[in-house]
Amino acid sequence: MTREHEPPVAMIDRVASLLQVFDGHDRLTLAQISRRAGLPRSSAHRILQRLVELGWVERRGFEYGLGIRMFELGSQVVRRDGVHQAALPYMHALHRSTGLTVHLSALVSADVLHLERVGGWPEKGEGWRLGARQPAAHSAAGLALLAQLDEADWPGPFDHEPLRAEVERVRERDGVAIDLEGCSAGVTAVAAPVGPCEGGLSAALSLCGPAGSMPVDRAVAAVRRAAADIWYAASGVTRLHGRQIRRGHVAAPAALAHG
């Protein structure tokens, strides 16, 4: 059987293996894609040509990257979630009031995936960009989400003994996790879960800033309040100091003192 007439499932597997090589890589050459995907160069080139025509992949010179159509489809999946839609105005308000970078993240196996980001710092560090992943056991967002689960339900291949102690500390802080340069040198992050971990997309809200100058206690209070407000907004009611306010009215959290 020629590859032009191979079964549909086999072809889907080949396309999937090709697209997956871009995980963590913005641009790759044909040789790199062929090697990473385990595909013959001619097959990789033929598949890439068709994906470029469809807009799923784009080509710049001798390098390929994921195309705008992939972004559009991925955005539709994420934005269908009520928590994500409710979070955006609160994330912008939190960023304006604190000057810190805000992430909305979800637990995906042993990692957290950053679904949304507001703020430009840190400019470097692949793990903090939109769409990037970080190890759940070492990130504030990941620990905040794992602390909501029973140990038997932890989704990844974790080393349970040290993780158990970290999760217990998060629970003692009422679910707020603190990462003091555990994921990245020079970066401190705090995170709180957005509502209970029950069905649908469970998410965590986090703030990150420069280690040594970020006011951690105030950041904890701000992220805890914003996460609660997002959950109430996603549920149809926004909570503000024990009162209910109409949907669409967003109050910025108290500003953090810098320095």
Short mmCIF file of C-alpha atoms in Angstrom, two decimals:
data_model
loop_
_atom_site.label_atom_id
_atom_site.label_comp_id
_atom_site.label_asym_id
_atom_site.label_seq_id
_atom_site.Cartn_x
_atom_site.Cartn_y
_atom_site.Cartn_z
CA MET A 1 0.00 0.00 0.00
CA THR A 2 1.44 3.39 -0.98
CA ARG A 3 1.50 6.21 1.51
CA GLU A 4 -0.87 8.15 -0.75
CA HIS A 5 -3.45 5.40 -0.07
CA GLU A 6 -2.65 4.62 3.57
CA PRO A 7 -5.58 4.21 5.99
CA PRO A 8 -7.07 7.48 7.34
CA VAL A 9 -6.07 6.65 10.91
CA ALA A 10 -2.43 6.20 9.89
CA MET A 11 -2.44 9.53 8.07
CA ILE A 12 -4.01 11.28 11.08
CA ASP A 13 -1.28 9.81 13.28
CA ARG A 14 1.38 11.19 10.96
CA VAL A 15 -0.17 14.65 10.88
CA ALA A 16 -0.54 14.64 14.66
CA SER A 17 3.07 13.59 15.20
CA LEU A 18 4.17 16.42 12.92
CA LEU A 19 2.09 19.10 14.65
CA GLN A 20 3.22 17.96 18.10
CA VAL A 21 6.86 18.77 17.33
CA PHE A 22 5.98 22.46 17.61
CA ASP A 23 5.18 22.10 21.31
CA GLY A 24 7.71 24.45 22.92
CA HIS A 25 9.16 25.57 19.56
CA ASP A 26 8.05 28.63 17.59
CA ARG A 27 9.92 27.80 14.39
CA LEU A 28 11.56 24.65 13.01
CA THR A 29 13.22 23.70 9.73
CA LEU A 30 12.03 20.82 7.58
CA ALA A 31 15.00 18.70 8.72
CA GLN A 32 14.19 19.36 12.38
CA ILE A 33 10.50 18.57 11.89
CA SER A 34 11.26 15.37 10.01
CA ARG A 35 13.66 14.16 12.69
CA ARG A 36 11.49 15.10 15.68
CA ALA A 37 8.33 13.62 14.13
CA GLY A 38 10.07 10.43 13.01
CA LEU A 39 8.84 10.94 9.45
CA PRO A 40 10.72 10.68 6.15
CA ARG A 41 11.71 14.09 4.87
CA SER A 42 9.58 13.72 1.73
CA SER A 43 6.47 12.79 3.78
CA ALA A 44 7.00 15.66 6.22
CA HIS A 45 7.40 18.08 3.31
CA ARG A 46 4.23 16.85 1.60
CA ILE A 47 2.16 17.12 4.79
CA LEU A 48 3.58 20.55 5.61
CA GLN A 49 2.73 21.86 2.16
CA ARG A 50 -0.92 20.89 2.60
CA LEU A 51 -1.07 22.31 6.15
CA VAL A 52 0.36 25.59 4.87
CA GLU A 53 -2.37 25.72 2.22
CA LEU A 54 -5.01 25.18 4.93
CA GLY A 55 -3.53 27.82 7.24
CA TRP A 56 -2.69 25.35 10.01
CA VAL A 57 1.04 25.91 9.47
CA GLU A 58 2.86 28.94 8.09
CA ARG A 59 6.21 29.08 6.34
CA ARG A 60 8.79 31.84 6.60
CA GLY A 61 11.85 31.21 4.50
CA PHE A 62 13.17 27.79 5.44
CA GLU A 63 11.29 27.57 8.75
CA TYR A 64 7.79 26.48 9.67
CA GLY A 65 5.54 27.43 12.59
CA LEU A 66 1.94 26.93 13.67
CA GLY A 67 -0.45 29.03 11.63
CA ILE A 68 -3.19 31.47 12.55
CA ARG A 69 -5.90 28.86 11.92
CA MET A 70 -4.53 26.73 14.76
CA PHE A 71 -4.70 29.77 17.03
CA GLU A 72 -8.27 30.51 15.99
CA LEU A 73 -9.45 26.98 16.69
CA GLY A 74 -7.60 26.76 19.99
CA SER A 75 -9.03 30.10 21.10
CA GLN A 76 -12.56 28.88 20.40
CA VAL A 77 -12.03 25.87 22.67
CA VAL A 78 -10.68 27.95 25.55
CA ARG A 79 -13.13 30.83 25.23
CA ARG A 80 -16.13 28.49 25.36
CA ASP A 81 -15.34 28.08 29.03
CA GLY A 82 -17.37 30.36 31.29
CA VAL A 83 -14.53 30.83 33.76
CA HIS A 84 -12.20 32.06 31.02
CA GLN A 85 -14.73 34.57 29.73
CA ALA A 86 -15.47 35.83 33.22
CA ALA A 87 -11.78 36.08 34.11
CA LEU A 88 -10.61 38.51 31.43
CA PRO A 89 -11.92 41.81 32.90
CA TYR A 90 -10.75 40.83 36.38
CA MET A 91 -7.32 39.91 35.07
CA HIS A 92 -6.94 43.31 33.42
CA ALA A 93 -8.13 45.05 36.58
CA LEU A 94 -5.70 43.02 38.69
CA HIS A 95 -2.81 43.87 36.37
CA ARG A 96 -3.66 47.59 36.38
CA SER A 97 -3.87 47.77 40.15
CA THR A 98 -0.77 45.70 40.93
CA GLY A 99 1.56 46.19 37.99
CA LEU A 100 2.19 42.44 38.12
CA THR A 101 1.66 39.85 35.40
CA VAL A 102 -1.53 37.80 35.68
CA HIS A 103 -2.00 34.26 34.37
CA LEU A 104 -5.05 32.03 34.10
CA SER A 105 -3.90 28.41 34.00
CA ALA A 106 -5.36 24.90 33.86
CA LEU A 107 -4.06 21.55 35.03
CA VAL A 108 -3.09 19.28 32.12
CA SER A 109 -1.64 15.98 33.30
CA ALA A 110 1.56 16.77 35.23
CA ASP A 111 1.71 20.37 33.96
CA VAL A 112 -0.17 23.63 34.13
CA LEU A 113 -1.05 25.24 30.81
CA HIS A 114 -1.25 29.05 30.65
CA LEU A 115 -4.57 29.85 28.96
CA GLU A 116 -4.38 33.63 29.29
CA ARG A 117 -1.78 36.20 30.26
CA VAL A 118 -2.05 39.92 31.02
CA GLY A 119 1.25 41.77 31.48
CA GLY A 120 4.60 41.81 29.74
CA TRP A 121 6.99 40.65 32.46
CA PRO A 122 9.03 38.50 32.43
CA GLU A 123 9.95 39.18 28.82
CA LYS A 124 12.21 36.13 28.77
CA GLY A 125 11.45 32.63 29.97
CA GLU A 126 9.48 30.26 27.78
CA GLY A 127 7.53 28.88 30.73
CA TRP A 128 5.67 32.15 31.33
CA ARG A 129 4.39 32.83 27.81
CA LEU A 130 0.79 32.34 26.72
CA GLY A 131 0.22 28.70 25.79
CA ALA A 132 3.31 27.50 27.66
CA ARG A 133 3.44 24.73 30.23
CA GLN A 134 5.14 24.53 33.60
CA PRO A 135 5.56 21.52 35.92
CA ALA A 136 2.53 21.50 38.20
CA ALA A 137 4.55 20.29 41.18
CA HIS A 138 6.83 23.35 41.04
CA SER A 139 4.44 26.13 40.00
CA ALA A 140 2.11 28.17 42.17
CA ALA A 141 -0.83 27.58 39.81
CA GLY A 142 -0.18 23.84 39.72
CA LEU A 143 0.08 23.50 43.49
CA ALA A 144 -3.11 25.54 43.99
CA LEU A 145 -4.99 23.14 41.71
CA LEU A 146 -3.43 19.95 43.09
CA ALA A 147 -4.37 21.05 46.62
CA GLN A 148 -8.03 20.81 45.58
CA LEU A 149 -7.69 17.14 44.65
CA ASP A 150 -7.36 14.01 46.69
CA GLU A 151 -3.91 12.51 46.34
CA ALA A 152 -5.39 9.51 44.51
CA ASP A 153 -6.69 11.90 41.84
CA TRP A 154 -3.41 13.67 41.11
CA PRO A 155 -3.12 13.31 37.33
CA GLY A 156 0.63 13.15 36.75
CA PRO A 157 3.60 10.91 37.54
CA PHE A 158 4.56 12.86 40.64
CA ASP A 159 6.99 12.13 43.46
CA HIS A 160 4.26 12.07 46.09
CA GLU A 161 6.36 12.40 49.24
CA PRO A 162 7.74 15.96 48.73
CA LEU A 163 4.61 17.03 46.84
CA ARG A 164 2.41 15.96 49.74
CA ALA A 165 4.22 18.40 52.04
CA GLU A 166 3.94 21.25 49.52
CA VAL A 167 0.23 20.65 49.02
CA GLU A 168 -0.36 20.58 52.77
CA ARG A 169 1.24 24.03 53.08
CA VAL A 170 -1.08 25.32 50.37
CA ARG A 171 -4.12 23.96 52.22
CA GLU A 172 -2.93 25.63 55.42
CA ARG A 173 -3.01 28.94 53.51
CA ASP A 174 -6.64 28.33 52.50
CA GLY A 175 -5.69 27.16 49.03
CA VAL A 176 -3.23 29.89 48.03
CA ALA A 177 0.13 28.66 46.72
CA ILE A 178 3.40 30.59 46.79
CA ASP A 179 6.31 29.84 44.45
CA LEU A 180 9.56 31.50 45.55
CA GLU A 181 11.71 31.05 42.43
CA GLY A 182 10.81 27.36 42.18
CA CYS A 183 9.90 27.55 38.49
CA SER A 184 12.20 30.37 37.41
CA ALA A 185 15.11 32.16 39.04
CA GLY A 186 14.20 35.74 39.87
CA VAL A 187 10.43 35.16 39.69
CA THR A 188 7.98 34.89 42.59
CA ALA A 189 4.40 33.80 41.95
CA VAL A 190 1.26 33.38 44.02
CA ALA A 191 -1.89 31.57 42.87
CA ALA A 192 -5.40 30.72 43.99
CA PRO A 193 -7.92 28.29 42.48
CA VAL A 194 -10.92 29.75 40.70
CA GLY A 195 -13.79 27.97 42.41
CA PRO A 196 -14.02 24.30 43.35
CA CYS A 197 -12.45 21.62 41.18
CA GLU A 198 -15.64 19.99 39.93
CA GLY A 199 -16.35 19.20 36.30
CA GLY A 200 -15.50 21.37 33.31
CA LEU A 201 -12.28 23.33 33.25
CA SER A 202 -10.63 23.87 36.64
CA ALA A 203 -8.42 26.95 36.60
CA ALA A 204 -6.05 28.90 38.81
CA LEU A 205 -5.36 32.62 38.84
CA SER A 206 -1.80 33.74 39.55
CA LEU A 207 0.34 36.84 39.92
CA CYS A 208 4.06 36.86 39.21
CA GLY A 209 6.68 39.51 39.83
CA PRO A 210 10.36 40.06 40.58
CA ALA A 211 11.65 38.03 43.52
CA GLY A 212 12.78 40.22 46.38
CA SER A 213 10.56 43.18 45.55
CA MET A 214 7.13 41.61 45.09
CA PRO A 215 4.87 42.25 48.13
CA VAL A 216 3.85 38.63 48.65
CA ASP A 217 1.29 39.10 51.45
CA ARG A 218 -0.61 41.77 49.52
CA ALA A 219 -0.39 39.75 46.32
CA VAL A 220 -1.89 36.76 48.14
CA ALA A 221 -4.85 38.85 49.32
CA ALA A 222 -5.37 40.37 45.86
CA VAL A 223 -5.24 37.08 43.95
CA ARG A 224 -7.49 35.32 46.46
CA ARG A 225 -10.14 38.04 46.14
CA ALA A 226 -9.94 38.23 42.34
CA ALA A 227 -10.20 34.44 42.00
CA ALA A 228 -13.32 34.43 44.17
CA ASP A 229 -14.86 37.29 42.18
CA ILE A 230 -14.16 35.45 38.91
CA TRP A 231 -15.88 32.34 40.21
CA TYR A 232 -18.95 34.28 41.31
CA ALA A 233 -19.04 36.13 37.99
CA ALA A 234 -18.81 32.84 36.07
CA SER A 235 -21.69 31.56 38.20
CA GLY A 236 -23.79 34.63 37.33
CA VAL A 237 -23.17 36.69 40.46
CA THR A 238 -20.17 38.84 41.35
CA ARG A 239 -19.19 39.13 45.00
CA LEU A 240 -17.68 42.32 46.39
CA HIS A 241 -17.08 42.65 50.15
CA GLY A 242 -20.02 40.37 50.87
CA ARG A 243 -22.37 42.25 48.52
CA GLN A 244 -23.73 41.18 45.17
CA ILE A 245 -23.21 43.49 42.22
CA ARG A 246 -24.46 43.32 38.68
CA ARG A 247 -22.58 41.35 36.06
CA GLY A 248 -20.18 43.49 34.05
CA HIS A 249 -19.22 45.82 36.91
CA VAL A 250 -15.59 45.11 37.79
CA ALA A 251 -13.90 46.70 40.78
CA ALA A 252 -10.11 46.71 40.76
CA PRO A 253 -8.40 45.04 43.71
CA ALA A 254 -6.54 47.26 46.12
CA ALA A 255 -3.24 48.45 44.68
CA LEU A 256 -0.04 46.83 45.86
CA ALA A 257 2.79 48.90 47.20
CA HIS A 258 5.90 48.48 45.08
CA GLY A 259 9.45 48.43 46.25
#
